C-alpha positions as semicolon CSV with decimal commas, in nm:
position;residue;x (nm);y (nm);z (nm)
1;M;-6,111;2,902;-0,547
2;R;-5,870;2,882;-0,821
3;I;-5,559;3,075;-0,681
4;L;-5,564;2,898;-0,398
5;M;-5,573;2,557;-0,596
6;A;-5,313;2,768;-0,861
7;V;-5,100;2,826;-0,428
8;V;-5,166;2,495;-0,334
9;A;-4,982;2,376;-0,735
10;V;-4,677;2,569;-0,684
11;A;-4,611;2,476;-0,351
12;L;-4,648;2,114;-0,451
13;A;-4,412;2,151;-0,790
14;L;-4,070;2,365;-0,603
15;A;-4,136;2,099;-0,317
16;P;-3,818;1,809;-0,297
17;A;-3,957;1,468;-0,339
18;A;-3,999;1,239;-0,071
19;D;-3,808;0,989;-0,206
20;A;-3,552;1,227;-0,416
21;A;-3,167;1,005;-0,352
22;T;-2,826;1,191;-0,233
23;P;-2,494;1,131;-0,438
24;I;-2,425;0,876;-0,203
25;E;-2,719;0,698;-0,218
26;R;-2,753;0,639;-0,534
27;W;-2,405;0,584;-0,574
28;A;-2,500;0,285;-0,296
29;K;-2,737;0,181;-0,581
30;T;-2,546;0,196;-0,876
31;N;-2,224;-0,033;-0,644
32;K;-2,538;-0,236;-0,508
33;L;-2,414;-0,180;-0,176
34;S;-2,768;-0,170;0,053
35;G;-2,861;-0,281;0,470
36;H;-2,527;-0,111;0,681
37;W;-2,339;-0,082;0,412
38;K;-2,151;0,263;0,517
39;T;-1,974;0,138;0,812
40;K;-1,877;-0,233;0,568
41;D;-1,586;-0,346;0,398
42;T;-1,685;-0,473;0,113
43;D;-1,408;-0,564;-0,102
44;R;-1,183;-0,663;0,203
45;D;-0,936;-0,389;0,125
46;G;-0,943;-0,173;0,401
47;V;-1,123;0,094;0,330
48;K;-1,502;0,098;0,466
49;N;-1,759;0,197;0,202
50;R;-1,837;0,563;0,336
51;R;-1,460;0,618;0,264
52;E;-1,450;0,470;-0,103
53;F;-1,735;0,653;-0,152
54;A;-1,557;0,978;-0,051
55;L;-1,175;0,894;-0,224
56;K;-1,444;0,778;-0,549
57;T;-1,275;0,419;-0,552
58;N;-1,461;0,129;-0,613
59;P;-1,619;-0,034;-0,329
60;R;-1,644;-0,392;-0,454
61;K;-1,285;-0,421;-0,587
62;A;-1,004;-0,429;-0,358
63;D;-0,745;-0,212;-0,651
64;S;-0,963;0,053;-0,783
65;D;-0,641;0,092;-1,062
66;R;-0,478;-0,247;-1,062
67;D;-0,117;-0,119;-1,027
68;K;-0,054;-0,434;-0,762
69;L;-0,228;-0,182;-0,450
70;R;-0,507;-0,261;-0,197
71;D;-0,766;0,075;-0,142
72;G;-0,658;0,051;0,200
73;D;-0,273;-0,011;0,103
74;E;-0,222;0,306;-0,084
75;V;-0,426;0,505;0,198
76;T;-0,155;0,399;0,410
77;V;0,205;0,478;0,193
78;G;0,075;0,794;0,010
79;T;-0,047;0,666;-0,280
80;D;-0,329;0,762;-0,498
81;P;-0,592;0,468;-0,494
82;R;-0,689;0,524;-0,855
83;K;-0,372;0,613;-1,008
84;P;-0,124;0,330;-1,084
85;D;0,095;0,564;-1,100
86;T;0,041;0,826;-0,871
87;D;0,397;0,998;-0,941
88;G;0,450;0,972;-1,349
89;D;0,734;0,760;-1,331
90;G;0,649;0,466;-1,548
91;T;0,622;0,235;-1,271
92;R;0,316;0,088;-1,099
93;D;0,294;0,181;-0,704
94;G;0,206;-0,145;-0,665
95;A;0,574;-0,220;-0,844
96;E;0,768;0,054;-0,569
97;N;0,595;-0,168;-0,257
98;A;0,680;-0,472;-0,162
99;G;0,479;-0,645;0,016
100;R;0,321;-0,715;0,309
101;I;0,425;-0,984;0,601
102;R;0,226;-1,287;0,677
103;A;0,471;-1,435;0,929
104;Y;0,774;-1,386;1,113
105;D;0,892;-1,663;1,433
106;G;1,167;-1,452;1,490
107;E;1,471;-1,596;1,234
108;T;1,216;-1,596;0,989
109;V;1,022;-1,346;0,845
110;T;0,708;-1,450;0,502
111;I;0,682;-1,194;0,272
112;D;0,342;-1,188;0,060
113;R;0,433;-0,985;-0,222
114;F;0,177;-0,743;-0,380
115;V;0,322;-0,831;-0,709
116;G;0,207;-1,156;-0,643
117;G;0,412;-1,479;-0,488
118;R;0,544;-1,460;-0,175
119;V;0,911;-1,468;-0,076
120;T;1,047;-1,649;0,260
121;A;1,407;-1,527;0,376
122;L;1,612;-1,566;0,727
123;V;1,598;-1,276;0,967
124;S;1,999;-1,231;1,148
125;E;2,262;-1,033;1,303
126;S;2,292;-0,883;1,020
127;S;1,931;-0,789;0,896
128;Q;1,869;-0,460;0,870
129;C;1,519;-0,317;0,967
130;L;1,389;0,037;0,923
131;D;1,038;0,209;1,044
132;E;0,993;0,541;0,762
133;E;0,768;0,683;1,023
134;A;1,083;0,697;1,277
135;E;1,364;0,753;0,969
136;E;1,649;0,969;1,023
137;E;1,858;1,107;0,730
138;A;2,151;0,893;0,759
139;P;2,593;1,043;0,787
140;A;2,610;1,217;0,507
141;D;2,983;1,003;0,521
142;E;2,818;0,692;0,507
143;E;2,887;0,479;0,161
144;Y;2,577;0,263;0,032
145;V;2,608;0,034;-0,297
146;E;2,316;-0,061;-0,471
147;V;2,183;-0,346;-0,573
148;T;2,040;-0,401;-0,974
149;E;1,707;-0,491;-1,085
150;D;1,569;-0,855;-1,026
151;A;1,675;-1,042;-1,335
152;T;1,263;-1,186;-1,300
153;T;1,093;-0,959;-1,207
154;G;1,228;-0,633;-1,307
155;D;1,150;-0,484;-0,963
156;P;1,460;-0,301;-0,810
157;H;1,227;-0,353;-0,481
158;W;1,344;-0,712;-0,467
159;A;1,711;-0,856;-0,493
160;E;1,691;-1,265;-0,478
161;E;1,982;-1,252;-0,669
162;E;2,397;-1,397;-0,482
163;V;2,528;-1,030;-0,480
164;E;2,918;-1,042;-0,453
165;A;3,048;-0,731;-0,230
166;T;3,278;-0,498;-0,328
167;E;3,645;-0,416;-0,298
168;E;3,555;-0,204;-0,010
169;E;3,323;-0,514;0,079
170;D;3,063;-0,368;0,174
171;P;2,735;-0,590;0,186
172;P;2,483;-0,585;-0,094
173;V;2,213;-0,329;0,018
174;D;1,919;-0,217;-0,195
175;L;1,805;0,121;-0,163
176;G;1,526;0,166;-0,305
177;G;1,452;0,477;-0,263
178;D;1,632;0,589;0,076
179;D;1,971;0,537;0,147
180;D;1,849;0,326;0,472
181;Y;2,167;0,100;0,525
182;G;2,246;0,088;0,895
183;A;1,934;0,154;1,084
184;G;1,907;-0,149;1,282
185;S;1,921;-0,452;1,351
186;C;1,528;-0,596;1,320
187;T;1,291;-0,611;1,567
188;D;0,938;-0,812;1,706
189;P;0,743;-0,505;1,609
190;D;0,947;-0,427;1,296
191;L;0,831;-0,813;1,127
192;K;0,420;-0,823;1,304
193;P;0,248;-1,001;1,102
194;G;0,070;-0,698;0,885
195;T;0,372;-0,507;0,849
196;L;0,374;-0,320;0,484
197;V;0,690;-0,340;0,375
198;T;0,769;-0,025;0,114
199;S;1,112;-0,209;0,011
200;A;1,367;-0,549;0,097
201;V;1,609;-0,704;-0,019
202;I;1,728;-1,125;-0,003
203;A;2,088;-1,257;-0,046
204;D;2,103;-1,605;-0,073
205;G;1,776;-1,662;0,136
206;V;1,901;-1,411;0,443
207;A;1,719;-1,030;0,448
208;L;1,937;-0,825;0,422
209;D;1,766;-0,483;0,506
210;I;1,397;-0,471;0,486
211;D;1,169;-0,112;0,576
212;V;0,837;-0,114;0,672
213;K;0,577;0,114;0,712
214;S;0,427;0,099;1,062
């Protein structure tokens, strides 16, 4: 009888507790998530809670690393939502991405900037748009003109000041990381609301160059 009781005791000791929480359950409890939380996007950053667990981001903060770029947007552009400066170049990820299109009526585009604020500009026949998903190398003999940083924000992806043309009368172009001037005129699909804008240059209220990522 004593031997049987000892065997039962050992078996109970080795068996896992029925209410033992899994890592994801403990994570959910720590972040005060309840109900059908796995399929929800609690902080509305574009990332479901289940994936936030996998990414090790904060499900209650839309911008886990406070770099002015939502976690979901970081996933879209390929930066690390846990590191404010993914590439370690001294510029926060949010400053390296212009913003998101808020509205476009066929003539003017409104962009919500990740670093704060909103800008509206006229889209003309000379406005150039490039979808980075379909980007091709520019011709080697193409000439480009780099626009200096915005004096008020220090953001190299934005220039809202009057810019003079070069001696060759080339129009001002913000390289912003990619030499893409001449990529093509802007179309409705390029500027649909919600589209991510990775770089833009605006002069005298006119959008000269807008790079997007669909």
